[in-house]
GROMACS .gro file of C-alpha atoms in nm:
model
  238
    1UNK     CA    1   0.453  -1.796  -0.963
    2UNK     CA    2   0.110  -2.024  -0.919
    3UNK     CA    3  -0.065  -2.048  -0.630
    4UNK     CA    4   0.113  -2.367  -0.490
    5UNK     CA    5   0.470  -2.150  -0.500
    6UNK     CA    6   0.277  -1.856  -0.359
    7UNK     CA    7   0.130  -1.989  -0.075
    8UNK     CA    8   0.497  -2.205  -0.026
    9UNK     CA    9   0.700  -1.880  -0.093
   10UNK     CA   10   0.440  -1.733   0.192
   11UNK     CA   11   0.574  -2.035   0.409
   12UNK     CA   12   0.873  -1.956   0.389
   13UNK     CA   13   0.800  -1.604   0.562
   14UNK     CA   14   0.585  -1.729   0.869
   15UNK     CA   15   0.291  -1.675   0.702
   16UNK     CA   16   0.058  -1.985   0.616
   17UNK     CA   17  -0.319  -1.951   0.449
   18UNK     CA   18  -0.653  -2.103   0.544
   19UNK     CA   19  -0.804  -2.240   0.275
   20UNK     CA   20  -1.010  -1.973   0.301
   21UNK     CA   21  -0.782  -1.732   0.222
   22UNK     CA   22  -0.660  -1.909  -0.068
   23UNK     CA   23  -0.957  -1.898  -0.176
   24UNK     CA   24  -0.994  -1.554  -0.184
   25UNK     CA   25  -0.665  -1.463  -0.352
   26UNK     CA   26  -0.832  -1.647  -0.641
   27UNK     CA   27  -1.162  -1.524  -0.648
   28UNK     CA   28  -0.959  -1.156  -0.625
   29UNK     CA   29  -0.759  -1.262  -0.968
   30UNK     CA   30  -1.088  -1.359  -1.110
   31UNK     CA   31  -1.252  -1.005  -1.011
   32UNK     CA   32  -0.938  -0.804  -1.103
   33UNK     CA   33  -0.954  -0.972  -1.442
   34UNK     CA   34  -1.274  -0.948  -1.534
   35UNK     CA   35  -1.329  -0.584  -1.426
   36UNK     CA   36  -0.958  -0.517  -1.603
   37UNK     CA   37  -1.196  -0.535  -1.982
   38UNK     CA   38  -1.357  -0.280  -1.899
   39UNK     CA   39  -1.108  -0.060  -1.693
   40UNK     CA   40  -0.754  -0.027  -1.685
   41UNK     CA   41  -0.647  -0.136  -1.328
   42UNK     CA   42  -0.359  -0.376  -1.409
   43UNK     CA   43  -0.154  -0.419  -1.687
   44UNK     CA   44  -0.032  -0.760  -1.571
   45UNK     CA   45  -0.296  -0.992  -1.645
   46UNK     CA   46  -0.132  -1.331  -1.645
   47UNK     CA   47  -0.190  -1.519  -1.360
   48UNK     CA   48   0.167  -1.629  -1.271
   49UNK     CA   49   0.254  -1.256  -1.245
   50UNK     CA   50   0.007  -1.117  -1.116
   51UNK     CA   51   0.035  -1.383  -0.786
   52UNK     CA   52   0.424  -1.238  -0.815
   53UNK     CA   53   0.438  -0.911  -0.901
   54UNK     CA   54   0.105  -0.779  -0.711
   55UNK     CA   55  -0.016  -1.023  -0.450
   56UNK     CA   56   0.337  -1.132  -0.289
   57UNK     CA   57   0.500  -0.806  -0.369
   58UNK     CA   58   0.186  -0.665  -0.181
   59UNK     CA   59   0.178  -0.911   0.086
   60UNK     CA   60   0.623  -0.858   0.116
   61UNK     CA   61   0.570  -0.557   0.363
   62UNK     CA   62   0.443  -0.794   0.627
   63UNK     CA   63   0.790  -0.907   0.630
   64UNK     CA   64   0.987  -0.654   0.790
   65UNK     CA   65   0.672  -0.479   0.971
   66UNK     CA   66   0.493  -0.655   1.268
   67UNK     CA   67   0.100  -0.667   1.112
   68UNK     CA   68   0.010  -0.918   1.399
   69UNK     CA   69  -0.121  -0.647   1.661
   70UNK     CA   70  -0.455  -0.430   1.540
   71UNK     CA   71  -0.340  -0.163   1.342
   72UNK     CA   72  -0.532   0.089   1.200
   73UNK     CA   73  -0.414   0.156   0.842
   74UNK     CA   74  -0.389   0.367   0.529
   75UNK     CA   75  -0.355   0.279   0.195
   76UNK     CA   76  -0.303   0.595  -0.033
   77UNK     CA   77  -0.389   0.578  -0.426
   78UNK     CA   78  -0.439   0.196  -0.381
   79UNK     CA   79  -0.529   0.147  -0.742
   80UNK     CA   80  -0.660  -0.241  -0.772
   81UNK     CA   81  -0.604  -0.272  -0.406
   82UNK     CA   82  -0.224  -0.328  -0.377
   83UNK     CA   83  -0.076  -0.352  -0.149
   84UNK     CA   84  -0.395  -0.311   0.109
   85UNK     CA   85  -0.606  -0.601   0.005
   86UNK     CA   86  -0.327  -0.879  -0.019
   87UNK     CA   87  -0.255  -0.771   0.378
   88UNK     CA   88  -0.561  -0.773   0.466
   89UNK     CA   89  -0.690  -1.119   0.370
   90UNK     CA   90  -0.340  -1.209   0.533
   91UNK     CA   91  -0.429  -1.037   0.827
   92UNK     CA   92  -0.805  -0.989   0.860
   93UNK     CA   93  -0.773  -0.816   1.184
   94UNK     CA   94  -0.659  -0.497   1.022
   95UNK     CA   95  -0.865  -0.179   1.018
   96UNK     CA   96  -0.778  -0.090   0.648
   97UNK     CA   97  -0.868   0.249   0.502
   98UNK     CA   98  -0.837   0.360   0.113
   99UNK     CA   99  -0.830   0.650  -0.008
  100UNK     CA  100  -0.816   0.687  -0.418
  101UNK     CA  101  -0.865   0.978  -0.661
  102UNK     CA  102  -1.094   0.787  -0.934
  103UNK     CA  103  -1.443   0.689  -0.868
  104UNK     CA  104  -1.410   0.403  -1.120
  105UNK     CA  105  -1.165   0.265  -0.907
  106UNK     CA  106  -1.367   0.291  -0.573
  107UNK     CA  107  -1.644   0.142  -0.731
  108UNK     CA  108  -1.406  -0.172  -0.828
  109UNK     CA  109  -1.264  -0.164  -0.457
  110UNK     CA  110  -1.623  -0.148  -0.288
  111UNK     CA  111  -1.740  -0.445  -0.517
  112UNK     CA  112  -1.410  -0.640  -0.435
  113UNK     CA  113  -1.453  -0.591  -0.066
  114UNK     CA  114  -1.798  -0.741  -0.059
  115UNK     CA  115  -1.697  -1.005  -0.237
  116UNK     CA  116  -1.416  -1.135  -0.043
  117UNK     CA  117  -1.668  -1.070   0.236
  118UNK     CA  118  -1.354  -0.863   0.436
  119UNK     CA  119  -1.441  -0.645   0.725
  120UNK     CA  120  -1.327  -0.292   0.871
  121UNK     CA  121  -1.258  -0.147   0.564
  122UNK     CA  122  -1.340   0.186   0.437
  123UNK     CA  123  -1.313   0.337   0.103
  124UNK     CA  124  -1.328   0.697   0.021
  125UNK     CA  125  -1.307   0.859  -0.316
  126UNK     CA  126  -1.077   1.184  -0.251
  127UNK     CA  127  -0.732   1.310  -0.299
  128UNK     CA  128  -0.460   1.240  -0.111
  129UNK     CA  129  -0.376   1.600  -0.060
  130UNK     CA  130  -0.774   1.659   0.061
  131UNK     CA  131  -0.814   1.388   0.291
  132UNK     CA  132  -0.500   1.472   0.431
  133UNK     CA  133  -0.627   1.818   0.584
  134UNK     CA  134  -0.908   1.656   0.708
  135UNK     CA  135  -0.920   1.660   1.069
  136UNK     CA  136  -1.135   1.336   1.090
  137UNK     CA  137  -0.804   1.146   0.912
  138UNK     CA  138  -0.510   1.380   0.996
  139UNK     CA  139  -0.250   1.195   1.229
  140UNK     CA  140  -0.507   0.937   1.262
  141UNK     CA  141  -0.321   0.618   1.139
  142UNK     CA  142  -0.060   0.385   1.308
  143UNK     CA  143   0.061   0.282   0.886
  144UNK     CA  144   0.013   0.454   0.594
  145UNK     CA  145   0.161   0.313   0.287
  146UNK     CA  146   0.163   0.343  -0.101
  147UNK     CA  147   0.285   0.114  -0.380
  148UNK     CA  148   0.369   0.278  -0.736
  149UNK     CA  149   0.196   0.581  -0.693
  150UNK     CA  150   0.522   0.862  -0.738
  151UNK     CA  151   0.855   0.928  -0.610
  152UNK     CA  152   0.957   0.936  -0.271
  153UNK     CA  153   0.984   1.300  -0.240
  154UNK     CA  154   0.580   1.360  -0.360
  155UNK     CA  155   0.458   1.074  -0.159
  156UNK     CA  156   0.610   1.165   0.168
  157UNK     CA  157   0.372   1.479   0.175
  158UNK     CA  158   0.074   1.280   0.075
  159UNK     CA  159   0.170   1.010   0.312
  160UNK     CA  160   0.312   1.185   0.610
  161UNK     CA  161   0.073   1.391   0.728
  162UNK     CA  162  -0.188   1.122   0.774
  163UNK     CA  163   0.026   0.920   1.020
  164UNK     CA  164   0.010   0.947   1.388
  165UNK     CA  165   0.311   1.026   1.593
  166UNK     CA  166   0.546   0.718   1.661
  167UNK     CA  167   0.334   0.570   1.342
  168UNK     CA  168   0.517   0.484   0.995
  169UNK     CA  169   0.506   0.574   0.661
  170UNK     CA  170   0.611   0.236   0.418
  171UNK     CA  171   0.660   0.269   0.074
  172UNK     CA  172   0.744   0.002  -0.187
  173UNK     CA  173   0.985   0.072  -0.456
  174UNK     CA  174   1.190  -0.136  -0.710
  175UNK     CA  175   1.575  -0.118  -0.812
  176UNK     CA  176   1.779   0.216  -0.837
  177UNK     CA  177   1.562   0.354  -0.534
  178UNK     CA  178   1.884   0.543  -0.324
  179UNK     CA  179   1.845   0.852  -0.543
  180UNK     CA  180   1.479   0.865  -0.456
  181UNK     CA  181   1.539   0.861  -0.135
  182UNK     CA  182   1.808   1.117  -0.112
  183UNK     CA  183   1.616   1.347  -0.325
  184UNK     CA  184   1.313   1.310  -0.036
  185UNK     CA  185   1.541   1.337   0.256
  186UNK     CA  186   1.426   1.731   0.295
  187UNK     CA  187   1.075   1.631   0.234
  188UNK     CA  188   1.092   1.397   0.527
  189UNK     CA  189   1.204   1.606   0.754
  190UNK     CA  190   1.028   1.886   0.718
  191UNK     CA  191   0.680   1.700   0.720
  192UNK     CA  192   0.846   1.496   1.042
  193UNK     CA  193   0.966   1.190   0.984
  194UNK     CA  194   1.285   1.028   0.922
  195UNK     CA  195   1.389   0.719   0.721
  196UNK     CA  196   1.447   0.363   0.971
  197UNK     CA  197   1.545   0.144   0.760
  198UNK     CA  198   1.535   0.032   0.399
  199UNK     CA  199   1.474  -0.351   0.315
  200UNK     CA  200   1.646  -0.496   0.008
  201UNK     CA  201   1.508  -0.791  -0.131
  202UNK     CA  202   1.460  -0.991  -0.425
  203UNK     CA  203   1.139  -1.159  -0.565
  204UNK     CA  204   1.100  -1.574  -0.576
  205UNK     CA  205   1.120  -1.695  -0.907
  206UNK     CA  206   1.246  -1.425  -1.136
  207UNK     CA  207   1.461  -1.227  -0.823
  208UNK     CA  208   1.369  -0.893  -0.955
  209UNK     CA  209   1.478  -0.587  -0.670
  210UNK     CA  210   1.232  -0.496  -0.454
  211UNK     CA  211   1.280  -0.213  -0.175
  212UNK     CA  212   1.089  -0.142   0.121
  213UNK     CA  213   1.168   0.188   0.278
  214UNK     CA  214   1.014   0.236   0.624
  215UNK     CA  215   0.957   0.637   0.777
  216UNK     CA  216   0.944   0.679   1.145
  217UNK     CA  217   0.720   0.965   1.218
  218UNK     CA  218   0.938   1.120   1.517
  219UNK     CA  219   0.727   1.483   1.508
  220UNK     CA  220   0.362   1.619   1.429
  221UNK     CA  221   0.320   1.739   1.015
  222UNK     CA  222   0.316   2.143   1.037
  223UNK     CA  223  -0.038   2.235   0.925
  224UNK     CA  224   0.062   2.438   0.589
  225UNK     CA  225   0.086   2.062   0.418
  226UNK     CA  226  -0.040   1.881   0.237
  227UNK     CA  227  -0.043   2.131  -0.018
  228UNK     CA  228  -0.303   2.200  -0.219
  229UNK     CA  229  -0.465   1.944  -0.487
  230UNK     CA  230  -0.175   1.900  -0.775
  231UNK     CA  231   0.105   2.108  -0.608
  232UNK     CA  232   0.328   1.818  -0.372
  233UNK     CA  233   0.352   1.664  -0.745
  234UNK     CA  234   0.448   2.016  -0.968
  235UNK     CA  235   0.655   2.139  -0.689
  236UNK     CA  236   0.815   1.845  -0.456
  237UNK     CA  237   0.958   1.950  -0.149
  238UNK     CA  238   1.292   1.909  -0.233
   0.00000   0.00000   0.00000
């Protein structure tokens, strides 16, 4: 996909760049590459894929999800920004908070930030599991969301607890994701949510599955979770 399909694909969805922000989808490329020689943040590289398979896969959530009102949002173990950063030069008016559990990567996110001179963002090096007993961040958000980090099941108690009643959890997954999502069912549940709807879709060009599973938090997270530092991932709620 190069930029022309992109921002046509984008089109297609109600959503049409400035020139502005097509602009800064290709100073991000440039920035993602360039601090990808000396740090492993992406192993797409190619420009046609990485405008496919991070960018519009990033930007897809906007699709099913109403990001026009201001939203106060989470994105957990964003990585190289996905899917936060695409949304937010979408949708500018977004209140967009990261929380990762490498420095290296924080440091590349602050940098990338300033440089696509985007506001109401902050960016805190922690774990998921830590910032999620914090009472400064606990319930706090109207969307929290994660993209690749680990299976539904692990997520949900990283992801969860940080949304504020009547808020949603979104997750983006690719094929074969129904056995994910039974196997996180009890996880759900107990941390207070339940699944609204799952989104089946296929990407432009090369119509690979993609699946966009949103949680309705219906009741408040009991206080015992997260868990501790390492434990939602050794022993899932399941």
């Amino acid at each position: 996909m190069n930029q022309h399909q992109f921002i046509e694909a984008l089109n297609k969805q109600g959503i049409t760049l400035t020139d502005k922000q097509s602009e800064q989808f290709e100073l991000y490329y440039n920035i993602l590459i360039e601090w990808n020689k000396k740090m492993n943040l992406t192993a797409l590289t190619e420009k046609k894929e990485v405008y496919l398979k991070h960018f519009y896969d990033s930007i897809s959530g906007a699709f099913f999800m109403d990001f026009t009102k201001k939203l106060h949002i989470c994105d957990v173990g964003a990585g190289a920004g996905f899917p936060s950063i695409p949304l937010l030069i979408c949708c500018p008016h977004l209140h967009l908070t990261i929380v990762d559990s490498l420095k290296k990567r924080t440091t590349f996110l602050k940098h990338l930030i300033h440089e696509l001179s985007l506001d109401h963002v902050q960016i805190y090096h922690s774990r998921a599991e830590d910032f999620g007993q914090s009472d400064q961040f606990r319930e706090r958000f109207d969307l929290v969301f994660a993209r690749a980090v680990a299976r539904m099941s692990v997520l949900s108690e990283l992801c969860l607890p940080l949304v504020k009643q009547n808020g949603y959890f979104i997750s983006w997954k690719g094929a074969k994701v129904n056995e994910e999502i039974d196997e996180a069912k009890k996880a759900i549940n107990v941390l207070g949510g339940e699944i609204e709807e799952v989104h089946s879709f296929n990407l432009p060009v090369e119509k690979s599955e993609r699946n966009i599973i949103l949680v309705y938090k219906k009741r408040h997270t009991p206080k015992k979770y997260p868990r501790k530092a390492g434990t939602p991932n050794k022993f899932p709620i399941i």
